[in-house]
Amino acid sequence: METEIELKFFVSPEFSSQLLKKIAEAKVLQQSRRELGNVYFDTPDQILRQHDIGLRVRRFDDVFVQTLKTAGRVVAGLHQRPEYNAETNSTDPDLALHPADAWPEGFDVERTQQQLAPLFSTDFVRQQWLVAMPDGSQVELAFDQGEVSANGETTPICEVELELKSGQTDALFTLARELCADGGMRLGNLSKAARGYRLAAGYQGDEVTQLAPVKLDGSESVEAVFVKTLEHALGHWHYHEQIFAERQEPKALVQIQQALGLTRQTLVTFGGMIPRRASALLRQELQWLEGELDWLGDAAGLEYLLAEKGHVLKKLNARKQLVKQLEVVQSDLPDDNEMLLLLSSARYCGLLLNLSRWILSRGWQPFLDDKSRARLAEPVKGFADNMLGRSWQELLDVFPAERQLNRVDYLDQQPRLLRNLMSGLSFASLYEEEKRMAFRMPWLDLLQGIEDLRHLEPVRQLLDEQDDEDRSQIEKWLQRKEESLIHAMDQTRQMGIELLPYWP
């Protein structure tokens, strides 16, 4: 058995010229070009897929190699999967070629063998280079172009793979950073096999999902939860990046923004033990990317105001004029192509690579003192109770029961409220779900109320462009809308303040 450690990138066919220039600067030990044909197998009920197992037979020249890949893990594009290879005589799979301990406990190998059938195929040309890295590591670089085929349908393959053949994992990231320096690469979590399964099933793509709590069993250390939370955020980020790349779903960008928020808040939540200087560059780049996506809040407001030809503005005499003005504002926002360019830019790719490398190498540990190391090794529950208590006190300070808040107050506190709600996601599964959700619900409602308030801002920003009569009517309309929202938010805030915390 070997453990395959690799980075995958999606690129365009034009990337080949850029790649060849980079390779010309590297120390290449070997190179080759092969046409590879692969047939993937599974049972009618996809028992292998259910166990996160991939089975293929690859043909190149006159050689057939059967490969079994078992469950592994992916962190920001770094794939780590146990792999079993065996030479065979044809494309007919033989599960007996792999050792018994390769299979999950209780797995019925004989029954599976009897039901195996071809599911899809991948055919591509692979250009391959074995690169010697300065630290002595060796990395295999492959550029694959071809297609996945299933049920008469095809989808293109155009990707770069970096696989560690010997040495340190860090060498993969070093070479990846050099390759993405000019942009055009996007880290990928979807393997060829995953795309083949989707094509065979006629799958149209994943659905946008909300950011869920981190899954914990309560036995983890503080440091383990720190890592799990960052990996959880990265998984959510990559999942929705793929959705946007495939079909430009605007809501997917919002979820990337949410994942960014959780990542940044995690660095703050655990910042008492992990010094800021340990993540200074990451914080800077995360802040940059948040700035690149900050327009999404304006986009949501404009979408609300322009829905059904500005139906929400129907009582305003200047409705038609406002709709035209809002459409001009909307047209100035970044479009899908600009966002796709961002997702394949050198800076964006570099951020993901640096964050992944930082997590995998535990890049904060050299900055720790003995006291911080000891605190990070403690069980997480006490730390969670303490952090949730501090977060709760912060909410009480900025949303005091005795104070009347206005529009500006609520808008100013939106980032703080969101950060506090994000903190709860790291530790949520340590507590009883019913009590936790009952406590969080008013604050989630308050956050939604602030979002609704923010949706009106594009109209307010156009007030100076209206004549006196229309401006007066719009101001009164805004006042009524805002007073109604603020009244409801005040009541929600009072409900939230009166609830008892769900942690000890």
Coordinates of C-alpha atoms in Angstrom, one line a residue:
M1 CA 0.0 0.0 0.0
E2 CA 1.1 3.6 -0.7
T3 CA -0.4 6.8 0.6
E4 CA -1.0 9.1 -2.3
I5 CA -0.3 12.8 -1.3
E6 CA -1.2 15.2 -4.0
L7 CA -2.5 18.6 -5.0
K8 CA -5.0 19.0 -7.8
F9 CA -5.7 22.1 -9.9
F10 CA -8.2 22.9 -12.5
V11 CA -6.8 24.9 -15.4
S12 CA -7.6 25.9 -19.0
P13 CA -6.1 24.3 -22.1
E14 CA -4.2 27.5 -22.7
F15 CA -2.4 27.0 -19.3
S16 CA 0.0 24.5 -21.0
S17 CA 2.2 27.2 -22.4
Q18 CA 2.5 28.9 -19.0
L19 CA 3.2 25.5 -17.5
L20 CA 6.0 24.7 -19.9
K21 CA 7.7 28.0 -19.2
K22 CA 7.7 27.1 -15.4
I23 CA 9.0 23.6 -16.1
A24 CA 11.9 25.0 -18.1
E25 CA 13.1 26.7 -15.0
A26 CA 12.9 23.6 -12.8
K27 CA 15.3 20.7 -12.4
V28 CA 13.5 17.9 -14.3
L29 CA 14.8 14.3 -13.6
Q30 CA 12.4 12.5 -16.0
Q31 CA 9.6 13.3 -18.4
S32 CA 7.1 11.3 -20.4
R33 CA 3.9 11.6 -22.4
R34 CA 1.3 8.8 -22.3
E35 CA -2.2 8.2 -23.5
L36 CA -4.1 6.7 -20.6
G37 CA -7.4 4.9 -20.7
N38 CA -9.2 4.2 -17.4
V39 CA -12.4 2.2 -16.7
Y40 CA -14.0 2.7 -13.3
F41 CA -16.2 -0.1 -11.8
D42 CA -18.9 -0.4 -9.1
T43 CA -21.9 -2.4 -8.3
P44 CA -25.5 -1.3 -9.3
D45 CA -26.1 0.1 -5.8
Q46 CA -22.6 1.7 -5.8
I47 CA -21.3 -0.2 -2.7
L48 CA -17.8 1.0 -3.4
R49 CA -18.9 4.6 -3.6
Q50 CA -20.8 4.2 -0.4
H51 CA -17.5 3.3 1.3
D52 CA -15.6 6.1 -0.4
I53 CA -13.6 3.5 -2.4
G54 CA -12.6 3.9 -6.0
L55 CA -11.7 1.0 -8.3
R56 CA -10.2 1.5 -11.8
V57 CA -8.2 -0.4 -14.3
R58 CA -5.8 1.8 -16.2
R59 CA -4.3 0.9 -19.6
F60 CA -1.1 2.5 -21.0
D61 CA 0.9 0.9 -23.8
D62 CA 0.3 -2.8 -23.3
V63 CA 0.2 -2.7 -19.5
F64 CA -3.0 -2.9 -17.4
V65 CA -2.8 -1.7 -13.7
Q66 CA -5.7 -2.2 -11.3
T67 CA -5.9 0.5 -8.6
L68 CA -7.9 0.5 -5.4
K69 CA -8.2 3.9 -3.6
T70 CA -9.7 3.8 -0.1
A71 CA -11.1 6.6 2.1
G72 CA -8.8 9.5 2.7
R73 CA -9.0 13.2 3.5
V74 CA -8.8 16.4 1.6
V75 CA -7.7 19.7 3.1
A76 CA -7.8 22.8 0.8
G77 CA -7.0 20.7 -2.3
L78 CA -4.4 18.4 -0.6
H79 CA -5.5 14.8 -1.2
Q80 CA -4.3 12.0 1.0
R81 CA -5.6 8.6 0.1
P82 CA -4.3 5.0 0.6
E83 CA -3.7 3.4 -2.8
Y84 CA -3.2 -0.2 -3.8
N85 CA -1.9 -1.1 -7.2
A86 CA -1.6 -4.4 -9.0
E87 CA -0.7 -5.4 -12.6
T88 CA -3.4 -7.4 -14.4
N89 CA -4.0 -8.9 -17.8
S90 CA -7.1 -7.1 -19.0
T91 CA -9.7 -4.4 -18.1
D92 CA -11.7 -7.0 -16.2
P93 CA -11.3 -6.2 -12.4
D94 CA -10.2 -8.9 -9.9
L95 CA -10.6 -7.8 -6.3
A96 CA -8.5 -10.7 -5.1
L97 CA -5.5 -8.8 -6.3
H98 CA -5.7 -6.5 -3.3
P99 CA -4.8 -7.5 0.3
A100 CA -7.6 -8.4 2.7
D101 CA -6.8 -5.5 5.0
A102 CA -7.4 -3.0 2.2
W103 CA -11.2 -3.5 2.7
P104 CA -13.4 -2.1 5.4
E105 CA -14.2 -4.5 8.3
G106 CA -17.1 -6.7 7.3
F107 CA -17.0 -5.8 3.6
D108 CA -18.3 -8.6 1.4
V109 CA -15.5 -8.8 -1.3
E110 CA -16.9 -11.9 -3.1
R111 CA -20.4 -10.5 -3.4
T112 CA -19.0 -7.2 -4.7
Q113 CA -16.8 -9.0 -7.2
Q114 CA -19.9 -10.8 -8.7
Q115 CA -21.8 -7.5 -9.2
L116 CA -19.0 -5.3 -10.6
A117 CA -19.8 -3.5 -13.9
P118 CA -18.2 -0.6 -15.8
L119 CA -19.6 2.7 -14.7
F120 CA -17.7 5.3 -16.6
S121 CA -14.3 5.9 -18.2
T122 CA -11.6 8.6 -18.3
D123 CA -9.4 9.0 -21.3
F124 CA -6.7 11.6 -21.4
V125 CA -3.2 12.5 -22.5
R126 CA -0.8 12.9 -19.6
Q127 CA 2.4 14.9 -19.8
Q128 CA 4.5 14.1 -16.8
W129 CA 7.7 15.5 -15.2
L130 CA 9.6 14.3 -12.2
V131 CA 10.9 17.5 -10.5
A132 CA 13.8 17.7 -8.0
M133 CA 13.1 20.3 -5.4
P134 CA 15.8 22.3 -3.6
D135 CA 15.2 20.5 -0.3
G136 CA 15.8 17.1 -2.0
S137 CA 12.2 16.1 -2.3
Q138 CA 10.9 14.8 -5.6
V139 CA 7.5 15.9 -7.0
E140 CA 5.7 14.4 -9.9
L141 CA 3.9 17.0 -12.0
A142 CA 1.3 15.9 -14.4
F143 CA -0.8 17.8 -17.0
D144 CA -3.9 15.9 -18.1
Q145 CA -6.1 16.7 -21.0
G146 CA -9.0 14.5 -22.1
E147 CA -12.6 13.7 -21.1
V148 CA -14.8 11.7 -18.7
S149 CA -17.4 9.6 -20.4
A150 CA -20.6 7.9 -19.1
N151 CA -23.9 7.0 -20.7
G152 CA -23.0 8.8 -23.9
E153 CA -22.2 12.0 -22.1
T154 CA -18.8 13.6 -21.7
T155 CA -17.2 16.3 -19.6
P156 CA -13.7 17.7 -20.2
I157 CA -10.5 17.0 -18.2
C158 CA -7.9 19.7 -18.0
E159 CA -6.0 19.7 -14.8
V160 CA -2.6 19.7 -13.1
E161 CA -1.7 17.2 -10.4
L162 CA 1.3 17.4 -8.1
E163 CA 2.2 14.2 -6.3
L164 CA 4.8 13.8 -3.7
K165 CA 7.1 10.9 -4.6
S166 CA 9.7 11.4 -1.9
G167 CA 10.6 13.9 0.7
Q168 CA 8.5 16.5 2.6
T169 CA 4.9 17.5 1.9
D170 CA 6.0 21.2 2.1
A171 CA 7.7 20.7 -1.3
L172 CA 4.3 20.2 -2.9
F173 CA 3.2 23.7 -1.7
T174 CA 6.5 25.2 -2.7
L175 CA 6.1 24.0 -6.3
A176 CA 2.4 24.8 -6.4
R177 CA 3.2 28.4 -5.4
E178 CA 5.7 28.7 -8.2
L179 CA 3.2 27.4 -10.7
C180 CA 0.4 29.6 -9.7
A181 CA 2.5 32.8 -9.5
D182 CA 0.9 34.1 -12.8
G183 CA -2.6 32.9 -12.0
G184 CA -4.8 30.5 -14.1
M185 CA -4.9 27.7 -11.5
R186 CA -7.8 26.8 -9.2
L187 CA -7.4 24.3 -6.4
G188 CA -9.7 21.3 -6.9
N189 CA -11.4 18.9 -4.6
L190 CA -13.3 16.9 -7.3
S191 CA -11.2 14.0 -8.6
K192 CA -11.8 12.5 -12.1
A193 CA -13.6 9.6 -10.4
A194 CA -15.9 12.0 -8.5
R195 CA -16.8 13.7 -11.8
G196 CA -17.3 10.3 -13.4
Y197 CA -19.8 9.3 -10.7
R198 CA -21.7 12.5 -11.1
L199 CA -21.8 12.2 -14.9
A200 CA -23.0 8.5 -14.6
A201 CA -25.8 9.6 -12.3
G202 CA -26.8 12.5 -14.5
Y203 CA -26.0 14.8 -11.5
Q204 CA -26.5 18.5 -12.2
G205 CA -24.3 19.8 -9.4
D206 CA -24.3 20.3 -5.7
E207 CA -26.8 22.5 -3.8
V208 CA -25.7 25.6 -1.9
T209 CA -25.8 24.8 1.9
Q210 CA -25.7 26.8 5.0
L211 CA -22.6 26.8 7.2
A212 CA -23.1 24.0 9.7
P213 CA -21.6 23.5 13.2
V214 CA -18.3 21.7 13.5
K215 CA -18.7 18.1 14.4
L216 CA -17.1 17.2 17.8
D217 CA -17.4 14.3 20.1
G218 CA -16.3 16.2 23.2
S219 CA -13.1 14.4 23.8
E220 CA -11.0 16.8 21.7
S221 CA -8.3 19.1 23.0
V222 CA -8.5 22.8 22.4
E223 CA -5.9 22.6 19.6
A224 CA -7.8 19.7 17.9
V225 CA -11.0 21.8 17.8
F226 CA -9.0 24.8 16.4
V227 CA -7.8 22.6 13.6
K228 CA -11.2 21.0 13.0
T229 CA -12.8 24.4 12.8
L230 CA -10.4 25.7 10.2
E231 CA -10.7 22.5 8.2
H232 CA -14.5 22.7 8.4
A233 CA -14.4 26.3 7.1
L234 CA -12.1 25.3 4.3
G235 CA -14.3 22.4 3.3
H236 CA -17.3 24.7 3.1
W237 CA -15.3 27.2 1.2
H238 CA -14.1 24.7 -1.4
Y239 CA -17.5 23.1 -1.8
H240 CA -19.1 26.4 -2.8
E241 CA -16.1 27.5 -4.9
Q242 CA -16.8 24.5 -7.1
I243 CA -20.5 25.3 -7.3
F244 CA -19.7 28.9 -8.4
A245 CA -17.1 27.6 -10.9
E246 CA -19.7 25.2 -12.4
R247 CA -22.8 27.4 -12.7
Q248 CA -22.0 30.9 -11.3
E249 CA -24.6 30.6 -8.5
P250 CA -24.4 33.9 -6.5
K251 CA -25.4 32.3 -3.3
A252 CA -22.3 30.2 -3.4
L253 CA -20.2 33.3 -3.2
V254 CA -22.1 34.3 0.0
Q255 CA -21.2 30.9 1.5
I256 CA -17.5 31.4 0.6
Q257 CA -17.9 34.8 2.4
Q258 CA -19.4 32.9 5.4
A259 CA -16.5 30.4 5.4
L260 CA -14.0 33.3 5.4
G261 CA -15.8 34.8 8.3
L262 CA -15.6 31.6 10.3
T263 CA -11.9 31.3 9.4
R264 CA -11.1 34.8 10.6
Q265 CA -13.2 34.4 13.8
T266 CA -11.5 31.1 14.6
L267 CA -8.1 32.9 14.6
V268 CA -9.6 35.5 17.0
T269 CA -11.4 33.0 19.3
F270 CA -8.2 31.0 19.8
G271 CA -6.0 34.1 19.7
G272 CA -5.4 34.0 23.4
M273 CA -3.1 31.0 22.9
I274 CA -2.0 31.4 19.3
P275 CA -0.1 34.8 18.9
R276 CA -1.2 37.1 16.2
R277 CA 2.3 37.1 14.6
A278 CA 1.8 33.4 13.9
S279 CA -1.0 34.2 11.4
A280 CA -0.2 37.8 10.5
L281 CA 0.2 37.1 6.7
L282 CA -2.9 34.9 6.7
R283 CA -5.0 37.5 8.4
Q284 CA -3.9 40.1 5.9
E285 CA -4.8 37.9 3.0
L286 CA -8.1 36.8 4.5
Q287 CA -9.0 40.5 5.0
W288 CA -8.1 41.2 1.4
L289 CA -10.4 38.5 0.1
E290 CA -13.2 39.6 2.4
G291 CA -12.8 43.1 0.8
E292 CA -13.1 41.6 -2.6
L293 CA -16.4 40.0 -1.7
D294 CA -17.8 42.9 0.4
W295 CA -20.0 44.0 -2.5
L296 CA -22.2 40.9 -1.9
G297 CA -24.2 42.8 0.7
D298 CA -25.0 45.6 -1.7
A299 CA -25.9 43.0 -4.3
A300 CA -28.5 41.4 -2.0
G301 CA -30.1 44.7 -1.3
L302 CA -30.3 45.6 -5.0
E303 CA -31.8 42.2 -5.8
Y304 CA -34.4 42.8 -3.2
L305 CA -35.3 46.3 -4.4
L306 CA -35.3 45.4 -8.1
A307 CA -37.3 42.1 -7.8
E308 CA -40.5 42.1 -9.9
K309 CA -39.5 45.5 -11.5
G310 CA -39.1 47.2 -8.2
H311 CA -42.4 46.0 -6.7
V312 CA -41.3 46.9 -3.2
L313 CA -41.1 50.6 -4.4
K314 CA -44.6 50.6 -5.9
K315 CA -45.9 53.3 -3.6
L316 CA -43.2 55.8 -4.6
N317 CA -43.9 58.3 -7.4
A318 CA -40.2 58.0 -8.5
R319 CA -40.4 54.2 -8.7
K320 CA -39.4 54.0 -12.4
Q321 CA -36.6 56.5 -12.0
L322 CA -35.3 54.7 -8.9
V323 CA -35.4 51.3 -10.7
K324 CA -33.3 52.8 -13.5
Q325 CA -30.8 54.3 -11.1
L326 CA -30.6 51.1 -9.0
E327 CA -30.0 49.1 -12.2
V328 CA -27.1 51.4 -13.0
V329 CA -25.6 50.8 -9.5
Q330 CA -26.2 47.0 -10.0
S331 CA -24.4 47.0 -13.4
D332 CA -21.3 48.5 -11.7
L333 CA -20.9 45.5 -9.4
P334 CA -18.4 42.8 -10.2
D335 CA -19.8 40.3 -12.7
D336 CA -19.5 36.5 -13.0
N337 CA -16.4 36.7 -15.2
E338 CA -14.6 38.9 -12.7
M339 CA -15.3 36.5 -9.9
L340 CA -14.1 33.5 -12.0
L341 CA -10.9 35.4 -12.6
L342 CA -10.6 36.1 -8.9
L343 CA -11.0 32.4 -8.1
S344 CA -8.1 31.5 -10.5
S345 CA -5.9 34.5 -9.6
A346 CA -2.4 34.0 -8.2
R347 CA -3.2 35.8 -4.9
Y348 CA -6.4 33.8 -4.3
C349 CA -4.7 30.5 -5.0
G350 CA -1.7 31.5 -2.9
L351 CA -4.0 32.3 0.0
L352 CA -5.6 28.8 -0.1
L353 CA -2.2 27.2 -0.4
N354 CA -0.7 29.1 2.5
L355 CA -3.7 28.4 4.7
S356 CA -3.7 24.7 3.9
R357 CA 0.1 24.5 4.5
W358 CA -0.3 26.4 7.8
I359 CA -2.9 24.0 9.0
L360 CA -1.1 20.8 7.9
S361 CA 2.3 21.9 9.2
R362 CA 0.8 23.3 12.4
G363 CA 2.5 26.6 11.5
W364 CA 1.5 28.3 14.8
Q365 CA 3.5 25.9 17.0
P366 CA 6.9 27.5 16.7
F367 CA 5.3 30.7 18.2
L368 CA 3.9 29.0 21.3
D369 CA 5.3 29.3 24.8
D370 CA 5.0 26.5 27.3
K371 CA 1.9 28.0 28.9
S372 CA 0.1 28.2 25.6
R373 CA 1.1 24.6 24.6
A374 CA -0.4 23.4 27.9
R375 CA -3.6 25.3 27.4
L376 CA -4.0 24.0 23.9
A377 CA -3.6 20.4 25.1
E378 CA -6.4 20.8 27.7
P379 CA -9.9 19.3 27.0
V380 CA -12.0 21.8 25.0
K381 CA -15.1 22.0 27.1
G382 CA -13.8 24.4 29.7
F383 CA -12.4 26.7 27.1
A384 CA -15.6 26.6 25.1
D385 CA -17.7 27.6 28.2
N386 CA -15.3 30.5 28.9
M387 CA -15.3 31.8 25.3
L388 CA -19.1 31.5 25.0
G389 CA -19.4 33.4 28.2
R390 CA -17.1 36.2 27.0
S391 CA -19.0 36.3 23.7
W392 CA -22.3 36.6 25.5
Q393 CA -21.0 39.5 27.6
E394 CA -19.8 41.3 24.5
L395 CA -23.3 41.0 23.1
L396 CA -24.8 42.4 26.3
D397 CA -22.4 45.3 26.1
V398 CA -23.3 46.3 22.6
F399 CA -27.0 45.5 22.7
P400 CA -27.9 46.6 26.3
A401 CA -31.5 46.2 27.3
E402 CA -31.9 49.7 28.6
R403 CA -30.6 51.5 25.4
Q404 CA -32.7 52.5 22.4
L405 CA -30.8 51.7 19.2
N406 CA -31.3 53.4 15.9
R407 CA -30.6 52.4 12.3
V408 CA -26.9 53.4 12.5
D409 CA -26.4 51.5 15.8
Y410 CA -27.8 48.3 14.4
L411 CA -25.8 48.5 11.1
D412 CA -22.6 49.3 12.9
Q413 CA -23.0 46.2 15.2
Q414 CA -23.8 43.7 12.4
P415 CA -20.2 42.5 12.0
R416 CA -19.8 42.0 15.7
L417 CA -23.1 40.1 16.0
L418 CA -22.1 37.9 13.0
R419 CA -18.7 37.2 14.6
N420 CA -20.3 36.2 17.9
L421 CA -22.7 33.8 16.1
M422 CA -19.7 32.3 14.2
S423 CA -17.9 31.6 17.5
G424 CA -20.8 29.4 18.5
L425 CA -20.4 27.2 15.5
S426 CA -17.0 25.9 16.7
F427 CA -18.4 24.5 19.9
A428 CA -22.0 23.9 19.1
S429 CA -21.9 20.1 19.1
L430 CA -20.6 20.1 22.7
Y431 CA -24.1 21.2 23.9
E432 CA -27.7 20.1 23.8
E433 CA -29.1 21.1 20.4
E434 CA -32.5 22.1 21.5
K435 CA -31.3 24.5 24.2
R436 CA -28.6 25.9 21.9
M437 CA -30.9 26.6 19.0
A438 CA -33.5 28.2 21.3
F439 CA -30.8 30.5 22.6
R440 CA -29.4 31.4 19.2
M441 CA -32.7 31.9 17.4
P442 CA -33.5 35.5 18.5
W443 CA -29.9 36.5 17.7
L444 CA -30.2 34.9 14.2
D445 CA -33.5 36.7 13.8
L446 CA -31.8 40.0 14.8
L447 CA -29.0 39.4 12.3
Q448 CA -31.7 38.9 9.6
G449 CA -33.4 42.1 10.7
I450 CA -30.2 44.0 10.3
E451 CA -29.8 42.4 6.8
D452 CA -33.3 43.6 5.9
L453 CA -32.4 47.1 7.2
R454 CA -29.2 47.1 5.1
H455 CA -31.3 46.2 2.0
L456 CA -32.8 49.7 2.1
E457 CA -29.4 51.4 2.0
P458 CA -29.1 51.6 -1.9
V459 CA -32.3 53.7 -1.9
R460 CA -31.0 56.0 0.9
Q461 CA -27.7 56.5 -1.1
L462 CA -29.7 57.8 -4.1
L463 CA -31.6 60.5 -2.1
D464 CA -29.4 63.3 -3.3
E465 CA -30.2 62.5 -6.9
Q466 CA -33.9 63.1 -6.5
D467 CA -35.9 66.3 -6.7
D468 CA -37.2 67.8 -3.5
E469 CA -40.8 66.4 -3.8
D470 CA -39.6 62.8 -4.6
R471 CA -36.8 63.0 -2.0
S472 CA -39.3 64.0 0.7
Q473 CA -41.6 61.0 -0.2
I474 CA -38.7 58.6 -0.3
E475 CA -37.4 59.8 3.1
K476 CA -40.8 59.2 4.7
W477 CA -41.1 55.8 3.0
L478 CA -37.6 54.8 4.3
Q479 CA -38.5 56.1 7.8
R480 CA -41.7 54.0 7.9
K481 CA -39.8 50.9 6.7
E482 CA -37.0 51.4 9.1
E483 CA -39.2 52.1 12.1
S484 CA -41.1 48.9 11.5
L485 CA -37.9 46.9 11.3
I486 CA -36.3 48.5 14.3
H487 CA -39.4 48.0 16.4
A488 CA -39.4 44.2 15.6
M489 CA -35.6 44.1 16.2
D490 CA -35.9 45.8 19.6
Q491 CA -38.4 43.1 20.7
T492 CA -36.2 40.4 19.3
R493 CA -33.2 41.8 21.1
Q494 CA -35.1 41.9 24.4
M495 CA -36.1 38.3 24.0
G496 CA -32.5 37.3 23.4
I497 CA -31.2 39.2 26.4
E498 CA -33.7 37.5 28.7
L499 CA -32.8 33.9 27.7
L500 CA -30.6 31.8 29.9
P501 CA -27.3 30.6 28.4
Y502 CA -27.1 27.0 27.2
W503 CA -23.5 26.6 28.5
P504 CA -22.6 26.2 32.3

